PDB file of C-alpha atoms in Angstrom:
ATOM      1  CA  UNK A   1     152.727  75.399 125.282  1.00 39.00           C
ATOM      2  CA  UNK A   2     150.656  75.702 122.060  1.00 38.00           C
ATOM      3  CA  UNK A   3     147.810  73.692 120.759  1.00 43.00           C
ATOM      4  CA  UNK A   4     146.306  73.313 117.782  1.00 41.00           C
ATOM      5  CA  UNK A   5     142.741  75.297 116.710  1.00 39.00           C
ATOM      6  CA  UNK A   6     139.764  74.019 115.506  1.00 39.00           C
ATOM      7  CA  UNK A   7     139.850  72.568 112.185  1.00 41.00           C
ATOM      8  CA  UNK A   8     143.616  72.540 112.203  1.00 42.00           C
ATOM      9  CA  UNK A   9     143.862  76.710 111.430  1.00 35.00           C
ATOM     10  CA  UNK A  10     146.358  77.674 113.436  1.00 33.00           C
ATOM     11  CA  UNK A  11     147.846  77.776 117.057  1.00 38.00           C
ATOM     12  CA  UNK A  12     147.105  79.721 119.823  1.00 38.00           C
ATOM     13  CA  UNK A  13     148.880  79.724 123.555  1.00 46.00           C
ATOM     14  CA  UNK A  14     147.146  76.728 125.878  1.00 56.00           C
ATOM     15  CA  UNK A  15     146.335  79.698 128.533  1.00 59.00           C
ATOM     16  CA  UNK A  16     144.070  81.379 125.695  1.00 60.00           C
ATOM     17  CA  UNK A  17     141.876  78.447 126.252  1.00 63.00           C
ATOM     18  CA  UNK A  18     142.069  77.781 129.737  1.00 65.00           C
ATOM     19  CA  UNK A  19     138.954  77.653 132.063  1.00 64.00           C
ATOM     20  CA  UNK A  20     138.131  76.890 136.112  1.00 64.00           C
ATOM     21  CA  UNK A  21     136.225  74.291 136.704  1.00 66.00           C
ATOM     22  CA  UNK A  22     132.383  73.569 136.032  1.00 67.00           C
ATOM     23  CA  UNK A  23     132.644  76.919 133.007  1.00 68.00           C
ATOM     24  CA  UNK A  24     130.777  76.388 130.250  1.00 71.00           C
ATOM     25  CA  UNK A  25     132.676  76.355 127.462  1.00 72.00           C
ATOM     26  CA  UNK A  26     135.944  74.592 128.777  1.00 74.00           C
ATOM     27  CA  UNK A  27     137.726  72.302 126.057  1.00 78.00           C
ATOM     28  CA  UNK A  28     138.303  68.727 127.066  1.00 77.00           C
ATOM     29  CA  UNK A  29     141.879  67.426 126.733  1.00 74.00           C
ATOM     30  CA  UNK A  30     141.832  63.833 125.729  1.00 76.00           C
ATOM     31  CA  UNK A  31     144.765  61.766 127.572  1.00 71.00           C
ATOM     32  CA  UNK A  32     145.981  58.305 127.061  1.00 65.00           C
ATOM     33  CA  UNK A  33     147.709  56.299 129.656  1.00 59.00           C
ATOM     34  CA  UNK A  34     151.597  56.730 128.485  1.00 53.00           C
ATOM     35  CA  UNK A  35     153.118  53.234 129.006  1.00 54.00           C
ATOM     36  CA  UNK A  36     151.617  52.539 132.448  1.00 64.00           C
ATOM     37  CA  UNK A  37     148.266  51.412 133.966  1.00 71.00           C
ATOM     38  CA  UNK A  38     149.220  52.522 137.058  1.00 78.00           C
ATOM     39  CA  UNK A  39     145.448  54.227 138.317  1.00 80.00           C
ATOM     40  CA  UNK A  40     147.553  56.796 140.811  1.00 85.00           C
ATOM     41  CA  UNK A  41     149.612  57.894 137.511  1.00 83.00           C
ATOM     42  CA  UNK A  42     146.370  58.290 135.266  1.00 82.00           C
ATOM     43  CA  UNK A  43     145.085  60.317 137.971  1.00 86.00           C
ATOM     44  CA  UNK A  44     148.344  62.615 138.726  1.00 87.00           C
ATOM     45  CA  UNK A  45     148.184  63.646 134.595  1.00 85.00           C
ATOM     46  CA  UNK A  46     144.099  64.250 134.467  1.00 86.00           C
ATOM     47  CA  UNK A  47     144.815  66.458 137.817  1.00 89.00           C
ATOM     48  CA  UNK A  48     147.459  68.572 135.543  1.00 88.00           C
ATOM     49  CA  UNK A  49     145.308  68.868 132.712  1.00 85.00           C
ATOM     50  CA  UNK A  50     142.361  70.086 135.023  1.00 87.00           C
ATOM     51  CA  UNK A  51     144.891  72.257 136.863  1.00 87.00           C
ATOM     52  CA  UNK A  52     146.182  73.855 133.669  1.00 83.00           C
ATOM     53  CA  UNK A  53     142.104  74.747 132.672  1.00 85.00           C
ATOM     54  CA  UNK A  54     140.807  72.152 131.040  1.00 85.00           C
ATOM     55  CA  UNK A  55     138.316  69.417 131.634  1.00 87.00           C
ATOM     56  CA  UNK A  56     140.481  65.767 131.370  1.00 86.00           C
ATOM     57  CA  UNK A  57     139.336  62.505 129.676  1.00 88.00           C
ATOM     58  CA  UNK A  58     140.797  59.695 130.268  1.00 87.00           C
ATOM     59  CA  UNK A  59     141.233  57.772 127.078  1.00 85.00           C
ATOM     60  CA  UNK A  60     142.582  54.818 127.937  1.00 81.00           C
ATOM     61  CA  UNK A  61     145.708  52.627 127.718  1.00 79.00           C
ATOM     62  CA  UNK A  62     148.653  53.820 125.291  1.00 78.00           C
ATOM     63  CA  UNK A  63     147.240  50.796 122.851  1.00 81.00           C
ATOM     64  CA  UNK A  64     143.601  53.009 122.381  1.00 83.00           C
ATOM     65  CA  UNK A  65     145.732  56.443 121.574  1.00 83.00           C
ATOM     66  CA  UNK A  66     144.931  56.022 117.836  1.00 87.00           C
ATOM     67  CA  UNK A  67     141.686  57.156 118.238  1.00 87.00           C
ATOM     68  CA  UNK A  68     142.967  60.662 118.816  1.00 85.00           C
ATOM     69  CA  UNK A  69     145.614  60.943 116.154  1.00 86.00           C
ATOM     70  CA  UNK A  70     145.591  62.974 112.762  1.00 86.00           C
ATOM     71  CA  UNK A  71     142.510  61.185 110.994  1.00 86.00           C
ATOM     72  CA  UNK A  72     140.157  61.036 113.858  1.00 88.00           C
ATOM     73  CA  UNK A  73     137.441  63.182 114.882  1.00 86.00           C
ATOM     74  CA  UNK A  74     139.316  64.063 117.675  1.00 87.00           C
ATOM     75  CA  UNK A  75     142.489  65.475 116.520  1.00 87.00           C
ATOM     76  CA  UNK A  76     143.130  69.249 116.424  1.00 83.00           C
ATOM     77  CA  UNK A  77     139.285  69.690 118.037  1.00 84.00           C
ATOM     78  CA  UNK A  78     137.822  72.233 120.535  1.00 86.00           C
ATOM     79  CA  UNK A  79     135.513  69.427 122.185  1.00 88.00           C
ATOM     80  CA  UNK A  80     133.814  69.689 125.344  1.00 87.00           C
ATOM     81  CA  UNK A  81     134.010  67.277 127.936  1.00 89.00           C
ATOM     82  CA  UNK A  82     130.070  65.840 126.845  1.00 91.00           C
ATOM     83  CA  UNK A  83     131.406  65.612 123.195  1.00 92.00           C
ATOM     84  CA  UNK A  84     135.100  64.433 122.994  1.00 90.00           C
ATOM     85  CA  UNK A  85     134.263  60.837 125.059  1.00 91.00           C
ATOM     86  CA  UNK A  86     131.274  60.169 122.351  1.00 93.00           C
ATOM     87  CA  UNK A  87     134.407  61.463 119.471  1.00 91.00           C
ATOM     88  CA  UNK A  88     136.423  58.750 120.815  1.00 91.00           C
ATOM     89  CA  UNK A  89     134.085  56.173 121.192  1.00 91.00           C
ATOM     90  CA  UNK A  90     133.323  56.583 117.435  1.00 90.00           C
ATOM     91  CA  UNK A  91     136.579  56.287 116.041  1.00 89.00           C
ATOM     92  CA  UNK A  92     137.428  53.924 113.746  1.00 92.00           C
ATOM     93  CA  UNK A  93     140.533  52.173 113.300  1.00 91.00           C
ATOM     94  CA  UNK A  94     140.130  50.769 109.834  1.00 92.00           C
ATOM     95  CA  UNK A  95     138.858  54.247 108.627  1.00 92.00           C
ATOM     96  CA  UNK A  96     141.611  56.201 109.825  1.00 90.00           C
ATOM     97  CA  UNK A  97     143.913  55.690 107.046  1.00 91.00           C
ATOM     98  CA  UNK A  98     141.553  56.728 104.217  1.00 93.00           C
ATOM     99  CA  UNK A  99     141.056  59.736 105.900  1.00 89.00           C
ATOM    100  CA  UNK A 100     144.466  60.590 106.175  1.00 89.00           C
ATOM    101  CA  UNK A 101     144.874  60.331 102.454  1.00 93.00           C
ATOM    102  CA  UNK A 102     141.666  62.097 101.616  1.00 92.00           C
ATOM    103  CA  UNK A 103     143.083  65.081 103.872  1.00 87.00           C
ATOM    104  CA  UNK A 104     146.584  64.927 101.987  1.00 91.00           C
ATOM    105  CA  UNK A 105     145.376  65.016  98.959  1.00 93.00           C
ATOM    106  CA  UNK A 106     142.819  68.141  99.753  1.00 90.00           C
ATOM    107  CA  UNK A 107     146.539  69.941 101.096  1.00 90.00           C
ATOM    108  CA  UNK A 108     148.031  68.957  97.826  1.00 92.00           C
ATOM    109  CA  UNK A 109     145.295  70.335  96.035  1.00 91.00           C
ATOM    110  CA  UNK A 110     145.633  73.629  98.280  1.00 89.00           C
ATOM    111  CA  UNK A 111     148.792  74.194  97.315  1.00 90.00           C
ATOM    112  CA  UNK A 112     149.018  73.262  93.334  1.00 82.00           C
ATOM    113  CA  UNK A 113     147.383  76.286  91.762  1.00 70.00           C
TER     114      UNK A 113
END
């Protein structure tokens, strides 16, 4: 499994990042209920994140996974488990589109020398 670096530079393998418990350091995996509010499923898939190395953050019901798609501070981060719940929190829905086109046009611009 890959996932994506900081800033959107590359890939590297999910075990490259992979911590025990309570290290400081360990990335924070952000993961929204898929399709069920079931609290025993919510728990099973933060246990698998922790048990693959990383610290898990519940972020809510499928409706709230916006706030970690491409335009948020959240997507393709390194965050810690003290920084990605405050990343979250400060998403905004209505700004998430402007962003979007601000970071397609600075790709376009990239690539039209």
């Amino acid at each position: 499994m890959h996932r994506a670096m900081p800033g959107g530079c590359g890939l590297v393998d999910l075990s490259t990042g992979a911590l025990l418990a309570h290290v400081q350091g360990r990335v924070a995996e952000s993961r929204a209920s898929r399709g069920t509010d079931d609290p025993r499923a919510r728990q099973r898939i933060l246990q698998l994140v922790d048990a693959l190395g990383f610290d898990a953050i519940d972020a809510g019901p499928l409706s709230e996974s916006w706030g970690q798609q491409p335009g948020t501070a959240v997507y393709c981060t390194d965050l810690d488990a003290e920084k990605l719940p405050m990343a979250l929190a400060a998403a905004d829905a209505t700004k998430v589109a402007e962003v979007r086109r601000q970071n397609d046009l600075s790709v376009k611009a990239m690539f039209s020398c």
